[in-house]
Tab-separated table of C-alpha atoms and ligand atoms in Angstrom:
chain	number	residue	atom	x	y	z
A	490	UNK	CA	-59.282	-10.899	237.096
A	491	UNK	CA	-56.792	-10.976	239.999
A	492	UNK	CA	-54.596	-14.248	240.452
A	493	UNK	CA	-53.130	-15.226	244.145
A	494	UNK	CA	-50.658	-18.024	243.665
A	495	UNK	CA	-48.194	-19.350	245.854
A	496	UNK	CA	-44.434	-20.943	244.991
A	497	UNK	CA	-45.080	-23.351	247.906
A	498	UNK	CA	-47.853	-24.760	246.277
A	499	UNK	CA	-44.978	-26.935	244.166
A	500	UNK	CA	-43.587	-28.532	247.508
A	501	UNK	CA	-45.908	-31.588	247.000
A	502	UNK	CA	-44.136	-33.774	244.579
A	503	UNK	CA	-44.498	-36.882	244.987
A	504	UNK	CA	-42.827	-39.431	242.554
A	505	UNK	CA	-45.394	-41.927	241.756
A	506	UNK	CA	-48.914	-42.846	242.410
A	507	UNK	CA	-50.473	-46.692	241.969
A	508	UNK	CA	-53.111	-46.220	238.993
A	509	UNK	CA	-54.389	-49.123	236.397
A	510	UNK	CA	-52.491	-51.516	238.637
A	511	UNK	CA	-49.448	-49.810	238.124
A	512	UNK	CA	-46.398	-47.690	239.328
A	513	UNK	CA	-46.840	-44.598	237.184
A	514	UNK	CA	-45.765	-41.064	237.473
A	515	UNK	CA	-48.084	-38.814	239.314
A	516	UNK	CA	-50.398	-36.579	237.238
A	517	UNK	CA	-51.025	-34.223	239.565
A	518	UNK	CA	-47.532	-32.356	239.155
A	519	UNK	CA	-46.154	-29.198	240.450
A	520	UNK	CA	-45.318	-28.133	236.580
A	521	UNK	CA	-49.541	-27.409	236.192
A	522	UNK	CA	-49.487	-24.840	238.340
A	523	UNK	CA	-46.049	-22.913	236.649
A	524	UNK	CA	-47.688	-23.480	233.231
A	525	UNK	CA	-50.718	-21.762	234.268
A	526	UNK	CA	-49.350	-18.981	236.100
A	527	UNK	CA	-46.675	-18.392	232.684
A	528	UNK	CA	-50.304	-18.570	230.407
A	529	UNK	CA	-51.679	-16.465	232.867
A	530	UNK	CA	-48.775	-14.054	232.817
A	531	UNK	CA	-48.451	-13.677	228.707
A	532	UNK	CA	-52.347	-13.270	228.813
A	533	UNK	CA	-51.799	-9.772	231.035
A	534	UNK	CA	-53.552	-11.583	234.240
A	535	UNK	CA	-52.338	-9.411	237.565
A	536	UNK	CA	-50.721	-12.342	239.807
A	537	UNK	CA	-50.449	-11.648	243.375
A	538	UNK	CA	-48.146	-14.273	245.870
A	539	UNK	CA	-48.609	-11.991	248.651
A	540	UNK	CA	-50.948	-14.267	251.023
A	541	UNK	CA	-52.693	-13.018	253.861
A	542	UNK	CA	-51.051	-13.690	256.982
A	543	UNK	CA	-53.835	-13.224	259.019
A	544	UNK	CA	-56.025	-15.962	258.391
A	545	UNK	CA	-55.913	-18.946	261.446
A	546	UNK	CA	-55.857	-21.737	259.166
A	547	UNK	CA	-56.595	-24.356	261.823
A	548	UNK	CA	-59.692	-22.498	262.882
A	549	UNK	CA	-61.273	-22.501	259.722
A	550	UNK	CA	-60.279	-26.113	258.650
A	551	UNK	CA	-61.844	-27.521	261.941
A	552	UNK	CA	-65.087	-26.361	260.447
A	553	UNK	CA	-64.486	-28.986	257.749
A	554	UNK	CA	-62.187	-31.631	258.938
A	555	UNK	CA	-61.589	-33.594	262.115
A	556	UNK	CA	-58.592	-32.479	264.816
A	557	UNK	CA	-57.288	-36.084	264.662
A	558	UNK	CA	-57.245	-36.010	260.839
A	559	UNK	CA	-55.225	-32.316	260.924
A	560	UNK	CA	-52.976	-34.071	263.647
A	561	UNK	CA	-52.304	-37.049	261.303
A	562	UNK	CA	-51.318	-34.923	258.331
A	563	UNK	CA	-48.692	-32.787	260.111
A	564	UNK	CA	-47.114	-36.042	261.732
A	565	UNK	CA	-47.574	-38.708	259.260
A	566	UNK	CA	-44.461	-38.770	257.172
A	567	UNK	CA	-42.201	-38.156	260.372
A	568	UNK	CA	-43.825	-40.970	262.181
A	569	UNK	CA	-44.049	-42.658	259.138
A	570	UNK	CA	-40.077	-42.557	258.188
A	571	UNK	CA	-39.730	-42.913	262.165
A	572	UNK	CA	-41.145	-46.337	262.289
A	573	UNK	CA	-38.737	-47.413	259.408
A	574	UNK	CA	-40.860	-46.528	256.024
A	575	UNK	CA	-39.433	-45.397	253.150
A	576	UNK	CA	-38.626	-41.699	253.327
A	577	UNK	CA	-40.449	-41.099	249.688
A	578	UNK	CA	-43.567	-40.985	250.997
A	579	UNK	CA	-46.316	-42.335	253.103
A	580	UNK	CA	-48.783	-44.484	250.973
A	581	UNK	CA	-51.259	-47.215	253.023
A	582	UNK	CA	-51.196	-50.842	252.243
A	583	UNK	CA	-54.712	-51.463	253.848
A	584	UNK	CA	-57.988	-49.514	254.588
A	585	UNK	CA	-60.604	-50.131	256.921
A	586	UNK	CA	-62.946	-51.282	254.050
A	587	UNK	CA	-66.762	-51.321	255.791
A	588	UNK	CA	-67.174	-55.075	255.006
A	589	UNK	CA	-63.674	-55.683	257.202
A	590	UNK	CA	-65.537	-53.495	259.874
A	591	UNK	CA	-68.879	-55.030	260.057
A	592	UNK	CA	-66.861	-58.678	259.794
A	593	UNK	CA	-65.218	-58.011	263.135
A	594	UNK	CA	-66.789	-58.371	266.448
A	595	UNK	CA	-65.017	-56.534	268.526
A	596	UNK	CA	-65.492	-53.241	266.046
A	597	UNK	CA	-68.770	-54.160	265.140
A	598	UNK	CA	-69.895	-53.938	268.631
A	599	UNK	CA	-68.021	-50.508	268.217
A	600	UNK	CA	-69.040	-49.058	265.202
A	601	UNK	CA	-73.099	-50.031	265.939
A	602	UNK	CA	-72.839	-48.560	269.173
A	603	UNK	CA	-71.533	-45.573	267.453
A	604	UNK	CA	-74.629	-45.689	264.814
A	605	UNK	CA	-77.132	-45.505	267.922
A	606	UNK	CA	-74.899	-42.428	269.304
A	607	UNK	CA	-75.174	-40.991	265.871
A	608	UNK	CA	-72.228	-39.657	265.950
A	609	UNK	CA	-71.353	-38.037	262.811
A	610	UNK	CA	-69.316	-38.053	260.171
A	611	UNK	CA	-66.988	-36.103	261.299
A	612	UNK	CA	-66.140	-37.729	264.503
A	613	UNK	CA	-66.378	-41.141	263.254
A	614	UNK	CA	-62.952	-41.696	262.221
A	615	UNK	CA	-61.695	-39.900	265.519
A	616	UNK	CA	-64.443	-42.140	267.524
A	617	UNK	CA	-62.697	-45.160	265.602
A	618	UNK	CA	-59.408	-43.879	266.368
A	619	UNK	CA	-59.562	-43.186	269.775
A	620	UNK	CA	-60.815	-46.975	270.992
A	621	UNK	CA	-58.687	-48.498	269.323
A	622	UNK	CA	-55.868	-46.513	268.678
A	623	UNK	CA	-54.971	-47.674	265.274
A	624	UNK	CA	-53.096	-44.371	264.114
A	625	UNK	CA	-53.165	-45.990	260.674
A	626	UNK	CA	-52.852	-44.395	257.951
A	627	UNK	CA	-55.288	-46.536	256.040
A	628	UNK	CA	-57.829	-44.958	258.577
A	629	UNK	CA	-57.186	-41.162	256.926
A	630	UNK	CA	-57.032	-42.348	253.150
A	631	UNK	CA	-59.382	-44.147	250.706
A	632	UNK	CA	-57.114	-44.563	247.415
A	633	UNK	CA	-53.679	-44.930	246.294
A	634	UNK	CA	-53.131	-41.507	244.778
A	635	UNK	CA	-51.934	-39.287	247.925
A	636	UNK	CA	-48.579	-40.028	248.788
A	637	UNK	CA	-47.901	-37.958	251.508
A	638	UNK	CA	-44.077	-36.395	251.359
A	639	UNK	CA	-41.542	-34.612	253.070
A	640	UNK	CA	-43.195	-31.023	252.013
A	641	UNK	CA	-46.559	-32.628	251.034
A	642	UNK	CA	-48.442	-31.078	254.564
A	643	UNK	CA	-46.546	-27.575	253.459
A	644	UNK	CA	-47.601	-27.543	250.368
A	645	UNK	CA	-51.243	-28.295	251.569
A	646	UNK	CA	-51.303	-25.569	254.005
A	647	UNK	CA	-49.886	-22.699	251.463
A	648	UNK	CA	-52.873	-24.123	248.750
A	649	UNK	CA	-55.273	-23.416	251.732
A	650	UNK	CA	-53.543	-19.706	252.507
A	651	UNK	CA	-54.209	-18.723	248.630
A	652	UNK	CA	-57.612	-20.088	248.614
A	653	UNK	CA	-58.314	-18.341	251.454
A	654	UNK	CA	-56.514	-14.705	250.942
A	655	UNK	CA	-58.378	-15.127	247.347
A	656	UNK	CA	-61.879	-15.832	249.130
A	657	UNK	CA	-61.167	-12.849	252.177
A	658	UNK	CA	-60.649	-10.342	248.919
A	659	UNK	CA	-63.681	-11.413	247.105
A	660	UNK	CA	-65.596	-11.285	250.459
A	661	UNK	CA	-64.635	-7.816	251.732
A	662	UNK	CA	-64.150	-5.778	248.542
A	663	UNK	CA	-66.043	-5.150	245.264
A	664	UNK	CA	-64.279	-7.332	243.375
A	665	UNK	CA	-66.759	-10.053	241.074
A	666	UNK	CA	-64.410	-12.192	240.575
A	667	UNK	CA	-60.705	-13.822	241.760
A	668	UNK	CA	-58.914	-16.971	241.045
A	669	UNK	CA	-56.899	-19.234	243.555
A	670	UNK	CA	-54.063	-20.886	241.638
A	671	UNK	CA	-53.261	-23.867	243.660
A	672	UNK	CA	-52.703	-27.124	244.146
A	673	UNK	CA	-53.090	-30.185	246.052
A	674	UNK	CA	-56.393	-29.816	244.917
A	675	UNK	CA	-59.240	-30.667	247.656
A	676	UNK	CA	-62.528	-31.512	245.864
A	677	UNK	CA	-62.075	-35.211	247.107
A	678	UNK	CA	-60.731	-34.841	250.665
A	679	UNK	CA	-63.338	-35.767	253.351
A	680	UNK	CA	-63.274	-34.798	257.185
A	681	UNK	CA	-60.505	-37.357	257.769
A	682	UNK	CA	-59.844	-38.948	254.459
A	683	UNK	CA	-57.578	-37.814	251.732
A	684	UNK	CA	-58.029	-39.081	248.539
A	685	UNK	CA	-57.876	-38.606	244.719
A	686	UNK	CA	-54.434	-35.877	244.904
A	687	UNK	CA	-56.236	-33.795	247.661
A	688	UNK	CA	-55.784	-33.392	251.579
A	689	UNK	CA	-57.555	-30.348	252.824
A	690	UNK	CA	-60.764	-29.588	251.077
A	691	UNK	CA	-60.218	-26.058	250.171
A	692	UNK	CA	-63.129	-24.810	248.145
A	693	UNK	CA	-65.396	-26.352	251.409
A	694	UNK	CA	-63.567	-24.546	253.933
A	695	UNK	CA	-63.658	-21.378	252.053
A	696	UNK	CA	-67.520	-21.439	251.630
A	697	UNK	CA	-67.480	-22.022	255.683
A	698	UNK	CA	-64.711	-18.951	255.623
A	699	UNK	CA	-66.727	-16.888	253.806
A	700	UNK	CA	-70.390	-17.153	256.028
A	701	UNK	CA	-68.019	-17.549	259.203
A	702	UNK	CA	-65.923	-13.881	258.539
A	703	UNK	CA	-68.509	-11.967	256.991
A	704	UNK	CA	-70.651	-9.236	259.102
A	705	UNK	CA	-72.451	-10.329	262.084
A	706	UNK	CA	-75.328	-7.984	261.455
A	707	UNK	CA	-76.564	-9.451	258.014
A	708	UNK	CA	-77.518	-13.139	257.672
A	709	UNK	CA	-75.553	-15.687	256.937
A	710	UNK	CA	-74.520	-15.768	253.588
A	711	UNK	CA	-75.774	-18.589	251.062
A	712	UNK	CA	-72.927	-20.015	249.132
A	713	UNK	CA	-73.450	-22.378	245.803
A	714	UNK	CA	-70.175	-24.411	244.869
A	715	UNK	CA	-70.069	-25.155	241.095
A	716	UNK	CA	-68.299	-28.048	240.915
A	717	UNK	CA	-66.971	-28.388	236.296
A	718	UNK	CA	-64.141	-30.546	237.491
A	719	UNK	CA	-63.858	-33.511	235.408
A	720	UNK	CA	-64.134	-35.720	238.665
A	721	UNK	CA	-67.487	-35.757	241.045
A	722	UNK	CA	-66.640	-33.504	244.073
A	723	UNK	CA	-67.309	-36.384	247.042
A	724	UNK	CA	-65.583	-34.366	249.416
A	725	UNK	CA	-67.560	-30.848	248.569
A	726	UNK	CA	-70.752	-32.563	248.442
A	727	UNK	CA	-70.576	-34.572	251.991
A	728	UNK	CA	-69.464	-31.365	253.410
A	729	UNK	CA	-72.541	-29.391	253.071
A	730	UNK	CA	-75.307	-32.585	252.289
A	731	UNK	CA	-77.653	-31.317	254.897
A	732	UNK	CA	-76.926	-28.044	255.110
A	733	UNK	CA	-79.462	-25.921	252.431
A	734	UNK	CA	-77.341	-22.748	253.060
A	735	UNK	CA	-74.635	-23.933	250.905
A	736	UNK	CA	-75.955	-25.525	247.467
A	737	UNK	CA	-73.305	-27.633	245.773
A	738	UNK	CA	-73.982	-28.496	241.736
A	739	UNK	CA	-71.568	-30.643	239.738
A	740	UNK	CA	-71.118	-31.615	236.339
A	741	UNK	CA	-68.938	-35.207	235.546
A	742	UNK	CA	-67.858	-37.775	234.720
A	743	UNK	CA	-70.355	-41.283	234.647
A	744	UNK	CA	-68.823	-43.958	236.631
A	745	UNK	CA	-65.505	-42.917	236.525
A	746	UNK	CA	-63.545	-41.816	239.752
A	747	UNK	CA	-64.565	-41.933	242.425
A	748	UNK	CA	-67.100	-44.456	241.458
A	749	UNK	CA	-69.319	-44.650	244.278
A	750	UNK	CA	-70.431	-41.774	244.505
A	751	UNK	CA	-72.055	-38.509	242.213
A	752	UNK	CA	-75.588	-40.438	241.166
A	753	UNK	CA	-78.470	-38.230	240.143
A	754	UNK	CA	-80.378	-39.394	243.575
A	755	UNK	CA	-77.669	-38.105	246.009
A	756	UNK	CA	-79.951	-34.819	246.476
A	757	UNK	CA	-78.893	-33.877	250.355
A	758	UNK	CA	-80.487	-34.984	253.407
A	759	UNK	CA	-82.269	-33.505	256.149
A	760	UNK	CA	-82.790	-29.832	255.496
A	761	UNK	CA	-80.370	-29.437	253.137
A	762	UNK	CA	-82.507	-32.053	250.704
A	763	UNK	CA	-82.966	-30.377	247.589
A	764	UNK	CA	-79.709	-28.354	247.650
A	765	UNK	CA	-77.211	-31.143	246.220
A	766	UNK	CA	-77.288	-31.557	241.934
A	767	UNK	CA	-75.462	-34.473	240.594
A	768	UNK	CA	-75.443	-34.230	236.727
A	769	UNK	CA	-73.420	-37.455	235.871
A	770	UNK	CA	-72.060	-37.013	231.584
A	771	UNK	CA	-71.414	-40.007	229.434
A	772	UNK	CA	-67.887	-40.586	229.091
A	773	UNK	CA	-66.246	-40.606	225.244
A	774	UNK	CA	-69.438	-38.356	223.704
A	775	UNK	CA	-69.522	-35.510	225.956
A	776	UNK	CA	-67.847	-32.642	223.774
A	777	UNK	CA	-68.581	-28.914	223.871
A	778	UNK	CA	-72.406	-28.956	222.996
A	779	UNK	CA	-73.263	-31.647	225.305
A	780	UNK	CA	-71.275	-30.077	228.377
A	781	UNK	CA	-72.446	-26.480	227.234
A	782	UNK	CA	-76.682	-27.541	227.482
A	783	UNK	CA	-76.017	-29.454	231.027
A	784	UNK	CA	-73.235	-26.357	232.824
A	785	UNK	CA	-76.822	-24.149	231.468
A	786	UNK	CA	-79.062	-25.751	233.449
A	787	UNK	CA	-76.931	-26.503	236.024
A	788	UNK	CA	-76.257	-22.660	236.337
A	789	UNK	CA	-79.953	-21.970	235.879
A	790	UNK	CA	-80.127	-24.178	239.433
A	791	UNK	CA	-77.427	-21.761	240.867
A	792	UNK	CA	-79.293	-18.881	239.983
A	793	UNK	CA	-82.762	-19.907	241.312
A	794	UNK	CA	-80.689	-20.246	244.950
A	795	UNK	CA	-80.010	-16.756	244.793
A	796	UNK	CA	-76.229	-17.276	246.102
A	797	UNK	CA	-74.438	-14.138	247.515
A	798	UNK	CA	-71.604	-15.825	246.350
A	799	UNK	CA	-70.379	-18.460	243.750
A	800	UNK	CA	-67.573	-21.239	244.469
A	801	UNK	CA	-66.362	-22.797	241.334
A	802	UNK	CA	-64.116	-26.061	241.716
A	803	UNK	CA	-62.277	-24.784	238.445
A	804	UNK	CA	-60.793	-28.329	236.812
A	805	UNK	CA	-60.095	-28.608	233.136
A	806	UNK	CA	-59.777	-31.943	233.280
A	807	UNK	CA	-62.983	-32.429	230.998
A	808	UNK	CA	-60.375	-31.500	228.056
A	809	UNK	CA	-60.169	-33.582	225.109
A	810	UNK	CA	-56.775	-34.896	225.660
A	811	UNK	CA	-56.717	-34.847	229.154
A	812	UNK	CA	-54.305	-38.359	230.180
A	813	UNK	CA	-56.772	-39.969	232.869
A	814	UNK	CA	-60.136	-38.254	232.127
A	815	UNK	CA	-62.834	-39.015	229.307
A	816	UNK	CA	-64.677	-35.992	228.245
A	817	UNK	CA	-64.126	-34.061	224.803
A	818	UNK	CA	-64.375	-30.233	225.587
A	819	UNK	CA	-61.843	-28.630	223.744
A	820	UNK	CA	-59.433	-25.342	224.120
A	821	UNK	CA	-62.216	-22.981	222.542
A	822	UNK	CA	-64.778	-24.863	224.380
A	823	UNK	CA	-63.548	-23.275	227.656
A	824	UNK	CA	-64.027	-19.831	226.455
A	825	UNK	CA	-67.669	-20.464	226.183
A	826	UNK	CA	-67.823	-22.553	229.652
A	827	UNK	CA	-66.348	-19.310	231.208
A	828	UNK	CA	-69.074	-17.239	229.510
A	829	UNK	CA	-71.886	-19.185	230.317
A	830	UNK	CA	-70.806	-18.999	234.287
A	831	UNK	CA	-70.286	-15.392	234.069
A	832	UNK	CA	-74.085	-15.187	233.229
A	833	UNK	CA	-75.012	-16.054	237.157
A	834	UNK	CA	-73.602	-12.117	237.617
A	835	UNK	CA	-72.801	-13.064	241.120
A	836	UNK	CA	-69.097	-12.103	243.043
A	837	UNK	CA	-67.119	-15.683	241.939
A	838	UNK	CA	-64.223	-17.197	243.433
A	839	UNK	CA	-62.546	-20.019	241.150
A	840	UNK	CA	-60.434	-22.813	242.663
A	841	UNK	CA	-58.127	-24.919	240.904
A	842	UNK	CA	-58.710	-28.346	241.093
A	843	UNK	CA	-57.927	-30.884	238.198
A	844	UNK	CA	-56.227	-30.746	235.037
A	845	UNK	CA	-53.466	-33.244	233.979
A	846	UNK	CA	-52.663	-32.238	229.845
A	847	UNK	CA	-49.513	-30.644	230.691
A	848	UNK	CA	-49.273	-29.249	226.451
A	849	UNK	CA	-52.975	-27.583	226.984
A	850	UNK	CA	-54.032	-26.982	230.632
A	851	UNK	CA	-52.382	-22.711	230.493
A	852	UNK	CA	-54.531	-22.261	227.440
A	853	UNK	CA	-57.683	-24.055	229.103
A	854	UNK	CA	-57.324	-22.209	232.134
A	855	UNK	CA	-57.108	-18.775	230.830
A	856	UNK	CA	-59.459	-19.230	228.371
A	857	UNK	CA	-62.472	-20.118	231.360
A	858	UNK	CA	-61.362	-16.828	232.749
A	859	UNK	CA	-60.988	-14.713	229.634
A	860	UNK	CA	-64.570	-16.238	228.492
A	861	UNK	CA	-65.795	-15.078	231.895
A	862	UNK	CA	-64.368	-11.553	231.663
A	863	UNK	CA	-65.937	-11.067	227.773
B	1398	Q9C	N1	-59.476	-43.533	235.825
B	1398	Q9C	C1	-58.741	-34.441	240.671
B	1398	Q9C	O1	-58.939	-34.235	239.485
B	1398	Q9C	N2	-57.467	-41.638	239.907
B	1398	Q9C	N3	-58.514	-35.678	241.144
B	1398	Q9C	C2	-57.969	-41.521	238.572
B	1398	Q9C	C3	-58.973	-42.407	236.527
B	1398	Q9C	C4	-57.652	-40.516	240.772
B	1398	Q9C	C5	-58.509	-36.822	240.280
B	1398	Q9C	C6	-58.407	-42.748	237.893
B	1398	Q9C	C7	-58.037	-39.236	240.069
B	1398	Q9C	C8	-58.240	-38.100	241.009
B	1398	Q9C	C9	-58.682	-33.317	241.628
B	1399	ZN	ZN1	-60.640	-34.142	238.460
């Protein structure tokens, strides 16, 4: 299987993040993505960092995300340091919480009269934003886990460009299969929201890329993300939750992060009701057999949808020993994962999202994409 990676990709490296009430070091490290690509290496993957330098980024992330929330992550650490913050990154000290919202009059009026516009959304935040001009950045973030750096919207843009050149070459040649090594991750980001280490949803805006760029004179292609990431996809799923041309599926984590969202009911909306799985695992007893039985029926759901293609939000954070996660799939495990998602036979792209045991996460990796290839 083919490999695009990019060196950029380990710009984003921020410090610290606030987690359990405390100042720890941030999981989601640049050193993931080097072990990987090294494990990838030794296993005789081909790894490509030439990116395609054709693809408009801007055009295709508009699909996905707000203008106002693209404009806040170029400028937000220079305005930021500009308006005397420290110059290690931009982190919020308050959010907009809905109950602060509804509490005050004057954007209560606001945010009601918005309702009966139905505006959606997307626009809300940039509705929000532009009467009352709060360029906050509590307005673009939900948790405490995206420090935004010096190199952090650089490092975003480059994990975009592989996702993308990876998702172009699956589209327009006979490849079945290509990975995009990484990272920030994007499962979590939102139209304007970043949010659990990711800013620019990625595997989202490559399922738009994908029916956007491919040829006018066949329909639109259908799209099914897989989501195996330890972590529900909130981001991924409230992307495409009424749109029945791209089916999203995950497997994860019960009430763990993000919390609020991921329940079995959340099954889309409108016409896309019916094309949104949530399969929500016990934390502490799911092991191999237990994730094994639920990624087959969840892939039995992909394969009734017919997809002409298959996303997979690659994470391997459901390992045994992974630092902030609760699953117990181990090394071998993945080998089997990999198989069992090869058995959809459709063209896949995998995207790297989580994955924060530094001593195991090559092995994990390759072994998803060895157990596909077998
Ligand atoms: N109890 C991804 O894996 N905080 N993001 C974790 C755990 C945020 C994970 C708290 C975790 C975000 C892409
Ligand atoms: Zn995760």
């Amino acid at each position: 299987m083919k490999v695009i990676f990019s060196k950029e990709c380990l710009l984003h490296d921020p410090p610290f993040e606030v987690l359990g009430g405390q100042r720890v070091p941030y999981f989601e490290k640049p050193e993931r993505l080097t072990i990987i690509e090294n494990e990838l290496r030794s296993n005789g993957f081909e790894i490509s960092e030439e990116l395609d330098p054709d693809i408009e980024l801007k055009e295709h992330i508009l699909r996905v995300h707000s203008a106002d929330y693209l404009d806040y992550l170029e400028t937000a650490y220079e305005t930021w340091v500009k308006q005397g913050g420290n110059e290690i990154s931009v982190l919020p000290e308050a959010f907009p919480h809905v109950n602060l919202l509804k509490a005050s009059p004057n954007v209560a009026q606001t945010t009601n009269a918005i309702a009966r516009a139905g505006v959606s959304s997307l626009e809300f935040t940039s509705t929000v934003f532009e009467l009352f001009r709060i360029p906050h950045e509590g307005l673009y973030c939900f948790d405490l886990s995206c420090p935004i750096t010096k190199d952090t919207h650089k490092a975003t843009l480059a994990s975009l460009r592989v996702t993308l050149t990876a998702a172009k070459l699956l589209s327009s040649s006979a490849l079945d299969s290509i990975f995009a090594l990484c990272r920030p991750p994007g499962h979590h980001a939102m139209p304007s929201l970043c949010a659990g280490y990711c800013f620019l949803n990625n595997i989202a805006i490559a399922a738009r890329f994908i029916q956007h760029t491919s040829s006018p004179d066949t329909t639109k292609p259908k799209v099914a993300i897989l989501d195996i990431d330890y972590h529900h996809g909130n981001g991924s799923q409230a992307a495409f939750y009424d749109d029945p041309s791209v089916l999203y599926v995950s497997l994860h984590g019960e009430n763990d992060y993000p919390y609020f969202t991921g329940f079995t009911d959340e099954q889309g909306s409108g016409e896309g009701e019916g094309y949104n799985f949530n399969f929500p695992l016990p934390r502490g007893t799911t092991g191999d057999d237990e994730y094994c039985e639920t990624l087959q029926r969840a892939v039995a759901i992909v394969q009734k949808f017919e997809p002409a293609f298959v996303l997979v939000s690659l994470g391997v954070d459901t390992f045994i020993d992974d630092p902030i996660s609760d699953f117990k799939v181990t090394t071998s495990g993945y080998l089997r994962i990999g198989g069992i998602i090869a058995s959809i036979h459709r063209p896949t792209l995998f995207v790297m999202e989580g994955g924060y045991a530094l001593e195991s996460i090559g092995k994990n990796v390759s072994n998803i994409l060895r157990g596909f290839e077998s």
